[in-house]
mmCIF file with all atom_site columns, C-alpha atoms in Angstrom:
data_model
loop_
_atom_site.group_PDB
_atom_site.id
_atom_site.type_symbol
_atom_site.label_atom_id
_atom_site.label_alt_id
_atom_site.label_comp_id
_atom_site.label_asym_id
_atom_site.label_entity_id
_atom_site.label_seq_id
_atom_site.pdbx_PDB_ins_code
_atom_site.Cartn_x
_atom_site.Cartn_y
_atom_site.Cartn_z
_atom_site.occupancy
_atom_site.B_iso_or_equiv
_atom_site.pdbx_formal_charge
_atom_site.auth_seq_id
_atom_site.auth_comp_id
_atom_site.auth_asym_id
_atom_site.auth_atom_id
_atom_site.pdbx_PDB_model_num
ATOM 1   C CA . MET A 1 1   ? 41.879  3.309   33.720  1.00 74.00 ? 1   MET A CA 1
ATOM 2   C CA . PHE A 1 2   ? 38.809  1.720   33.275  1.00 77.00 ? 2   PHE A CA 1
ATOM 3   C CA . ASN A 1 3   ? 37.214  4.472   31.160  1.00 83.00 ? 3   ASN A CA 1
ATOM 4   C CA . THR A 1 4   ? 40.356  3.697   28.713  1.00 84.00 ? 4   THR A CA 1
ATOM 5   C CA . LEU A 1 5   ? 39.872  -0.357  28.681  1.00 76.00 ? 5   LEU A CA 1
ATOM 6   C CA . THR A 1 6   ? 36.061  0.494   28.326  1.00 85.00 ? 6   THR A CA 1
ATOM 7   C CA . LYS A 1 7   ? 36.784  2.967   25.145  1.00 81.00 ? 7   LYS A CA 1
ATOM 8   C CA . LEU A 1 8   ? 39.308  0.744   23.717  1.00 77.00 ? 8   LEU A CA 1
ATOM 9   C CA . ILE A 1 9   ? 36.749  -2.650  23.940  1.00 83.00 ? 9   ILE A CA 1
ATOM 10  C CA . ARG A 1 10  ? 34.094  -0.011  22.416  1.00 84.00 ? 10  ARG A CA 1
ATOM 11  C CA . SER A 1 11  ? 36.223  0.955   19.607  1.00 83.00 ? 11  SER A CA 1
ATOM 12  C CA . THR A 1 12  ? 37.291  -2.396  19.058  1.00 85.00 ? 12  THR A CA 1
ATOM 13  C CA . SER A 1 13  ? 33.831  -4.011  18.723  1.00 84.00 ? 13  SER A CA 1
ATOM 14  C CA . PHE A 1 14  ? 32.814  -0.627  16.594  1.00 82.00 ? 14  PHE A CA 1
ATOM 15  C CA . GLU A 1 15  ? 35.765  -1.862  14.000  1.00 84.00 ? 15  GLU A CA 1
ATOM 16  C CA . ALA A 1 16  ? 34.726  -5.260  14.225  1.00 82.00 ? 16  ALA A CA 1
ATOM 17  C CA . GLU A 1 17  ? 31.153  -4.660  13.445  1.00 82.00 ? 17  GLU A CA 1
ATOM 18  C CA . GLU A 1 18  ? 32.174  -2.091  10.526  1.00 82.00 ? 18  GLU A CA 1
ATOM 19  C CA . ALA A 1 19  ? 34.767  -5.103  9.025   1.00 81.00 ? 19  ALA A CA 1
ATOM 20  C CA . ILE A 1 20  ? 31.398  -7.568  9.238   1.00 80.00 ? 20  ILE A CA 1
ATOM 21  C CA . LYS A 1 21  ? 29.539  -5.097  7.345   1.00 76.00 ? 21  LYS A CA 1
ATOM 22  C CA . ASP A 1 22  ? 32.253  -4.143  4.872   1.00 76.00 ? 22  ASP A CA 1
ATOM 23  C CA . LYS A 1 23  ? 32.771  -7.601  4.000   1.00 79.00 ? 23  LYS A CA 1
ATOM 24  C CA . HIS A 1 24  ? 29.164  -8.571  3.631   1.00 77.00 ? 24  HIS A CA 1
ATOM 25  C CA . ALA A 1 25  ? 27.877  -5.142  2.165   1.00 75.00 ? 25  ALA A CA 1
ATOM 26  C CA . VAL A 1 26  ? 26.846  -6.394  -0.828  1.00 77.00 ? 26  VAL A CA 1
ATOM 27  C CA . ALA A 1 27  ? 24.890  -9.178  0.316   1.00 80.00 ? 27  ALA A CA 1
ATOM 28  C CA . LEU A 1 28  ? 23.244  -6.775  2.976   1.00 77.00 ? 28  LEU A CA 1
ATOM 29  C CA . ILE A 1 29  ? 22.666  -4.780  0.136   1.00 78.00 ? 29  ILE A CA 1
ATOM 30  C CA . LYS A 1 30  ? 20.963  -7.207  -2.233  1.00 80.00 ? 30  LYS A CA 1
ATOM 31  C CA . ASP A 1 31  ? 18.652  -8.514  0.516   1.00 81.00 ? 31  ASP A CA 1
ATOM 32  C CA . ASN A 1 32  ? 17.527  -5.347  1.358   1.00 77.00 ? 32  ASN A CA 1
ATOM 33  C CA . ILE A 1 33  ? 16.625  -4.545  -2.346  1.00 78.00 ? 33  ILE A CA 1
ATOM 34  C CA . ARG A 1 34  ? 15.240  -8.029  -2.550  1.00 82.00 ? 34  ARG A CA 1
ATOM 35  C CA . GLN A 1 35  ? 13.072  -7.203  0.331   1.00 81.00 ? 35  GLN A CA 1
ATOM 36  C CA . ALA A 1 36  ? 11.919  -4.000  -0.851  1.00 76.00 ? 36  ALA A CA 1
ATOM 37  C CA . GLU A 1 37  ? 10.937  -5.745  -3.992  1.00 78.00 ? 37  GLU A CA 1
ATOM 38  C CA . ALA A 1 38  ? 8.893   -8.297  -2.437  1.00 82.00 ? 38  ALA A CA 1
ATOM 39  C CA . ASP A 1 39  ? 7.221   -5.432  -0.529  1.00 78.00 ? 39  ASP A CA 1
ATOM 40  C CA . LEU A 1 40  ? 6.531   -3.580  -3.710  1.00 76.00 ? 40  LEU A CA 1
ATOM 41  C CA . SER A 1 41  ? 5.056   -6.514  -5.343  1.00 81.00 ? 41  SER A CA 1
ATOM 42  C CA . LEU A 1 42  ? 3.047   -7.047  -2.298  1.00 82.00 ? 42  LEU A CA 1
ATOM 43  C CA . ALA A 1 43  ? 1.883   -3.321  -2.562  1.00 78.00 ? 43  ALA A CA 1
ATOM 44  C CA . LYS A 1 44  ? 0.809   -3.333  -6.014  1.00 81.00 ? 44  LYS A CA 1
ATOM 45  C CA . THR A 1 45  ? -1.082  -6.663  -5.964  1.00 86.00 ? 45  THR A CA 1
ATOM 46  C CA . THR A 1 46  ? -2.786  -5.346  -2.634  1.00 85.00 ? 46  THR A CA 1
ATOM 47  C CA . LEU A 1 47  ? -3.407  -2.033  -4.756  1.00 83.00 ? 47  LEU A CA 1
ATOM 48  C CA . ALA A 1 48  ? -4.774  -3.624  -7.980  1.00 86.00 ? 48  ALA A CA 1
ATOM 49  C CA . ASN A 1 49  ? -7.101  -5.970  -5.397  1.00 89.00 ? 49  ASN A CA 1
ATOM 50  C CA . LEU A 1 50  ? -8.279  -2.681  -4.113  1.00 87.00 ? 50  LEU A CA 1
ATOM 51  C CA . ILE A 1 51  ? -8.817  -0.817  -7.382  1.00 89.00 ? 51  ILE A CA 1
ATOM 52  C CA . ILE A 1 52  ? -10.916 -3.907  -8.730  1.00 92.00 ? 52  ILE A CA 1
ATOM 53  C CA . ARG A 1 53  ? -13.068 -3.886  -5.453  1.00 91.00 ? 53  ARG A CA 1
ATOM 54  C CA . LYS A 1 54  ? -13.683 -0.021  -5.945  1.00 91.00 ? 54  LYS A CA 1
ATOM 55  C CA . ARG A 1 55  ? -14.839 -0.580  -9.706  1.00 93.00 ? 55  ARG A CA 1
ATOM 56  C CA . LYS A 1 56  ? -17.066 -3.354  -8.840  1.00 94.00 ? 56  LYS A CA 1
ATOM 57  C CA . GLU A 1 57  ? -18.627 -1.085  -6.033  1.00 92.00 ? 57  GLU A CA 1
ATOM 58  C CA . ASP A 1 58  ? -19.063 1.821   -8.330  1.00 92.00 ? 58  ASP A CA 1
ATOM 59  C CA . GLN A 1 59  ? -20.733 -0.313  -10.934 1.00 94.00 ? 59  GLN A CA 1
ATOM 60  C CA . GLY A 1 60  ? -22.932 -1.926  -8.118  1.00 93.00 ? 60  GLY A CA 1
ATOM 61  C CA . LEU A 1 61  ? -23.962 1.900   -6.990  1.00 93.00 ? 61  LEU A CA 1
ATOM 62  C CA . GLU A 1 62  ? -24.824 2.810   -10.562 1.00 94.00 ? 62  GLU A CA 1
ATOM 63  C CA . ALA A 1 63  ? -26.971 -0.201  -10.784 1.00 94.00 ? 63  ALA A CA 1
ATOM 64  C CA . VAL A 1 64  ? -28.568 0.733   -7.851  1.00 93.00 ? 64  VAL A CA 1
ATOM 65  C CA . ALA A 1 65  ? -29.291 4.077   -8.581  1.00 93.00 ? 65  ALA A CA 1
ATOM 66  C CA . ASN A 1 66  ? -30.850 2.970   -11.699 1.00 94.00 ? 66  ASN A CA 1
ATOM 67  C CA . LYS A 1 67  ? -33.096 0.766   -10.173 1.00 93.00 ? 67  LYS A CA 1
ATOM 68  C CA . GLN A 1 68  ? -34.051 3.540   -7.984  1.00 92.00 ? 68  GLN A CA 1
ATOM 69  C CA . LYS A 1 69  ? -35.153 5.932   -10.646 1.00 93.00 ? 69  LYS A CA 1
ATOM 70  C CA . ASP A 1 70  ? -36.790 3.340   -12.418 1.00 92.00 ? 70  ASP A CA 1
ATOM 71  C CA . LEU A 1 71  ? -39.054 2.637   -9.091  1.00 89.00 ? 71  LEU A CA 1
ATOM 72  C CA . GLU A 1 72  ? -39.519 6.309   -8.891  1.00 89.00 ? 72  GLU A CA 1
ATOM 73  C CA . GLU A 1 73  ? -41.052 6.654   -12.508 1.00 90.00 ? 73  GLU A CA 1
ATOM 74  C CA . ARG A 1 74  ? -43.117 3.704   -11.744 1.00 86.00 ? 74  ARG A CA 1
ATOM 75  C CA . ALA A 1 75  ? -44.369 5.299   -8.733  1.00 85.00 ? 75  ALA A CA 1
ATOM 76  C CA . LYS A 1 76  ? -45.251 8.293   -10.527 1.00 86.00 ? 76  LYS A CA 1
ATOM 77  C CA . ALA A 1 77  ? -46.912 6.453   -12.952 1.00 85.00 ? 77  ALA A CA 1
ATOM 78  C CA . VAL A 1 78  ? -48.857 4.215   -10.034 1.00 82.00 ? 78  VAL A CA 1
ATOM 79  C CA . LEU A 1 79  ? -49.737 7.843   -8.092  1.00 82.00 ? 79  LEU A CA 1
ATOM 80  C CA . ALA A 1 80  ? -51.314 8.709   -11.643 1.00 83.00 ? 80  ALA A CA 1
ATOM 81  C CA . THR A 1 81  ? -53.506 6.057   -11.496 1.00 83.00 ? 81  THR A CA 1
ATOM 82  C CA . ASP A 1 82  ? -54.402 6.654   -8.044  1.00 76.00 ? 82  ASP A CA 1
ATOM 83  C CA . ASN A 1 83  ? -53.391 2.651   -7.051  1.00 74.00 ? 83  ASN A CA 1
ATOM 84  C CA . THR A 1 84  ? -52.338 3.375   -3.085  1.00 74.00 ? 84  THR A CA 1
ATOM 85  C CA . ASP A 1 85  ? -52.095 -0.406  -2.795  1.00 76.00 ? 85  ASP A CA 1
ATOM 86  C CA . LEU A 1 86  ? -48.784 -0.371  -5.013  1.00 81.00 ? 86  LEU A CA 1
ATOM 87  C CA . ILE A 1 87  ? -47.582 2.636   -3.261  1.00 82.00 ? 87  ILE A CA 1
ATOM 88  C CA . ASP A 1 88  ? -46.479 1.405   -0.140  1.00 83.00 ? 88  ASP A CA 1
ATOM 89  C CA . ASP A 1 89  ? -44.657 -1.344  -1.786  1.00 85.00 ? 89  ASP A CA 1
ATOM 90  C CA . ILE A 1 90  ? -42.741 0.881   -4.041  1.00 85.00 ? 90  ILE A CA 1
ATOM 91  C CA . ALA A 1 91  ? -41.840 3.279   -1.147  1.00 86.00 ? 91  ALA A CA 1
ATOM 92  C CA . THR A 1 92  ? -40.567 0.235   0.727   1.00 89.00 ? 92  THR A CA 1
ATOM 93  C CA . ALA A 1 93  ? -38.396 -0.543  -1.971  1.00 90.00 ? 93  ALA A CA 1
ATOM 94  C CA . ILE A 1 94  ? -37.217 2.873   -2.410  1.00 90.00 ? 94  ILE A CA 1
ATOM 95  C CA . ALA A 1 95  ? -36.150 3.080   1.030   1.00 92.00 ? 95  ALA A CA 1
ATOM 96  C CA . ASN A 1 96  ? -34.265 0.203   0.441   1.00 93.00 ? 96  ASN A CA 1
ATOM 97  C CA . LEU A 1 97  ? -32.489 1.155   -2.242  1.00 92.00 ? 97  LEU A CA 1
ATOM 98  C CA . GLU A 1 98  ? -32.011 4.668   -0.941  1.00 93.00 ? 98  GLU A CA 1
ATOM 99  C CA . ASN A 1 99  ? -30.197 2.621   2.576   1.00 94.00 ? 99  ASN A CA 1
ATOM 100 C CA . GLU A 1 100 ? -28.126 0.627   -0.139  1.00 93.00 ? 100 GLU A CA 1
ATOM 101 C CA . THR A 1 101 ? -27.019 3.344   -1.767  1.00 93.00 ? 101 THR A CA 1
ATOM 102 C CA . ALA A 1 102 ? -25.683 4.917   1.487   1.00 94.00 ? 102 ALA A CA 1
ATOM 103 C CA . VAL A 1 103 ? -23.943 1.603   2.429   1.00 93.00 ? 103 VAL A CA 1
ATOM 104 C CA . ARG A 1 104 ? -22.355 1.369   -0.724  1.00 93.00 ? 104 ARG A CA 1
ATOM 105 C CA . LYS A 1 105 ? -21.443 5.134   -0.911  1.00 93.00 ? 105 LYS A CA 1
ATOM 106 C CA . LYS A 1 106 ? -19.548 4.035   2.516   1.00 94.00 ? 106 LYS A CA 1
ATOM 107 C CA . THR A 1 107 ? -17.872 1.712   1.089   1.00 92.00 ? 107 THR A CA 1
ATOM 108 C CA . CYS A 1 108 ? -16.404 3.441   -2.070  1.00 91.00 ? 108 CYS A CA 1
ATOM 109 C CA . ASP A 1 109 ? -15.154 5.883   0.402   1.00 91.00 ? 109 ASP A CA 1
ATOM 110 C CA . GLU A 1 110 ? -13.526 3.529   2.546   1.00 91.00 ? 110 GLU A CA 1
ATOM 111 C CA . LEU A 1 111 ? -11.970 1.840   -0.465  1.00 89.00 ? 111 LEU A CA 1
ATOM 112 C CA . ASP A 1 112 ? -10.902 5.333   -1.761  1.00 88.00 ? 112 ASP A CA 1
ATOM 113 C CA . SER A 1 113 ? -8.912  5.962   1.455   1.00 88.00 ? 113 SER A CA 1
ATOM 114 C CA . LYS A 1 114 ? -7.085  2.418   1.690   1.00 85.00 ? 114 LYS A CA 1
ATOM 115 C CA . ILE A 1 115 ? -6.442  3.102   -2.153  1.00 84.00 ? 115 ILE A CA 1
ATOM 116 C CA . GLU A 1 116 ? -4.797  6.000   -1.382  1.00 83.00 ? 116 GLU A CA 1
ATOM 117 C CA . ARG A 1 117 ? -3.072  4.371   1.513   1.00 81.00 ? 117 ARG A CA 1
ATOM 118 C CA . GLU A 1 118 ? -1.646  1.741   -0.661  1.00 80.00 ? 118 GLU A CA 1
ATOM 119 C CA . ILE A 1 119 ? -0.605  4.094   -3.303  1.00 79.00 ? 119 ILE A CA 1
ATOM 120 C CA . GLY A 1 120 ? 1.216   5.494   -0.437  1.00 76.00 ? 120 GLY A CA 1
ATOM 121 C CA . LEU A 1 121 ? 2.716   2.652   0.742   1.00 71.00 ? 121 LEU A CA 1
ATOM 122 C CA . CYS A 1 122 ? 3.634   1.724   -3.049  1.00 70.00 ? 122 CYS A CA 1
ATOM 123 C CA . LEU A 1 123 ? 5.642   5.156   -3.353  1.00 71.00 ? 123 LEU A CA 1
ATOM 124 C CA . ALA A 1 124 ? 7.462   4.465   0.043   1.00 69.00 ? 124 ALA A CA 1
ATOM 125 C CA . ASN A 1 125 ? 8.637   1.179   -1.523  1.00 64.00 ? 125 ASN A CA 1
ATOM 126 C CA . ILE A 1 126 ? 9.816   2.657   -4.409  1.00 67.00 ? 126 ILE A CA 1
ATOM 127 C CA . ILE A 1 127 ? 11.392  5.380   -2.815  1.00 65.00 ? 127 ILE A CA 1
ATOM 128 C CA . LEU A 1 128 ? 13.313  3.255   -0.213  1.00 62.00 ? 128 LEU A CA 1
ATOM 129 C CA . ASP A 1 129 ? 14.056  0.772   -3.241  1.00 59.00 ? 129 ASP A CA 1
ATOM 130 C CA . GLN A 1 130 ? 15.780  3.770   -5.170  1.00 58.00 ? 130 GLN A CA 1
ATOM 131 C CA . GLY A 1 131 ? 16.888  5.239   -1.608  1.00 56.00 ? 131 GLY A CA 1
ATOM 132 C CA . ASN A 1 132 ? 19.152  1.478   -1.195  1.00 53.00 ? 132 ASN A CA 1
ATOM 133 C CA . ARG A 1 133 ? 20.490  1.840   -4.664  1.00 52.00 ? 133 ARG A CA 1
ATOM 134 C CA . VAL A 1 134 ? 21.748  5.462   -4.119  1.00 46.00 ? 134 VAL A CA 1
ATOM 135 C CA . PHE A 1 135 ? 22.854  4.234   -0.510  1.00 46.00 ? 135 PHE A CA 1
ATOM 136 C CA . VAL A 1 136 ? 25.177  1.872   -2.291  1.00 47.00 ? 136 VAL A CA 1
ATOM 137 C CA . LEU A 1 137 ? 26.504  4.134   -5.028  1.00 44.00 ? 137 LEU A CA 1
ATOM 138 C CA . ASP A 1 138 ? 26.609  6.665   -2.301  1.00 44.00 ? 138 ASP A CA 1
ATOM 139 C CA . GLY A 1 139 ? 29.625  5.097   -0.192  1.00 47.00 ? 139 GLY A CA 1
ATOM 140 C CA . PHE A 1 140 ? 28.249  2.521   1.639   1.00 45.00 ? 140 PHE A CA 1
ATOM 141 C CA . PHE A 1 141 ? 31.197  0.479   1.141   1.00 44.00 ? 141 PHE A CA 1
ATOM 142 C CA . SER A 1 142 ? 34.705  2.073   2.353   1.00 44.00 ? 142 SER A CA 1
ATOM 143 C CA . PHE A 1 143 ? 37.244  2.518   0.082   1.00 41.00 ? 143 PHE A CA 1
ATOM 144 C CA . LYS A 1 144 ? 39.055  -0.830  1.391   1.00 41.00 ? 144 LYS A CA 1
ATOM 145 C CA . THR A 1 145 ? 35.826  -2.391  0.639   1.00 44.00 ? 145 THR A CA 1
ATOM 146 C CA . CYS A 1 146 ? 35.395  -1.042  -2.995  1.00 44.00 ? 146 CYS A CA 1
ATOM 147 C CA . ALA A 1 147 ? 38.809  -1.958  -3.823  1.00 42.00 ? 147 ALA A CA 1
ATOM 148 C CA . ALA A 1 148 ? 38.963  -5.275  -2.343  1.00 43.00 ? 148 ALA A CA 1
ATOM 149 C CA . TYR A 1 149 ? 35.299  -5.867  -4.245  1.00 44.00 ? 149 TYR A CA 1
ATOM 150 C CA . GLN A 1 150 ? 37.043  -4.468  -7.266  1.00 44.00 ? 150 GLN A CA 1
ATOM 151 C CA . PHE A 1 151 ? 40.164  -6.834  -7.419  1.00 43.00 ? 151 PHE A CA 1
ATOM 152 C CA . GLY A 1 152 ? 38.306  -9.880  -6.130  1.00 46.00 ? 152 GLY A CA 1
ATOM 153 C CA . GLN A 1 153 ? 39.333  -9.900  -2.815  1.00 45.00 ? 153 GLN A CA 1
ATOM 154 C CA . CYS A 1 154 ? 35.900  -10.385 -1.090  1.00 44.00 ? 154 CYS A CA 1
#
């Protein structure tokens, strides 16, 4: 007897929950789509910012490489003149540029992984957004809700 009453209460609760979902399905789906669009917009903005940072790091890396190349050419010229006073300064500057190059390359690699992750999030949000729209078309509404919605009873 107790099991029957428990099943009856669960069944009634489930039916009430389904009725609420059916009655407010359009609003729920619109809210899910709105949230997915907001998430997608945020992911796009984050991705754009990461790409801009990556481009700046690439430009900085190129500038450091050019400075290093220039210093190496100057070092060769100084070595040809046997001026050892400047060699230590140039060697230190080249070592500093090599360290900066390593740091910038590491930063570029980190930005590349962040960009890949953000692209994945953008794609996931697009898929979720499209999935929500397909979900609506694929029968989230019961027939009764669709009929009531068509005839303006909701």
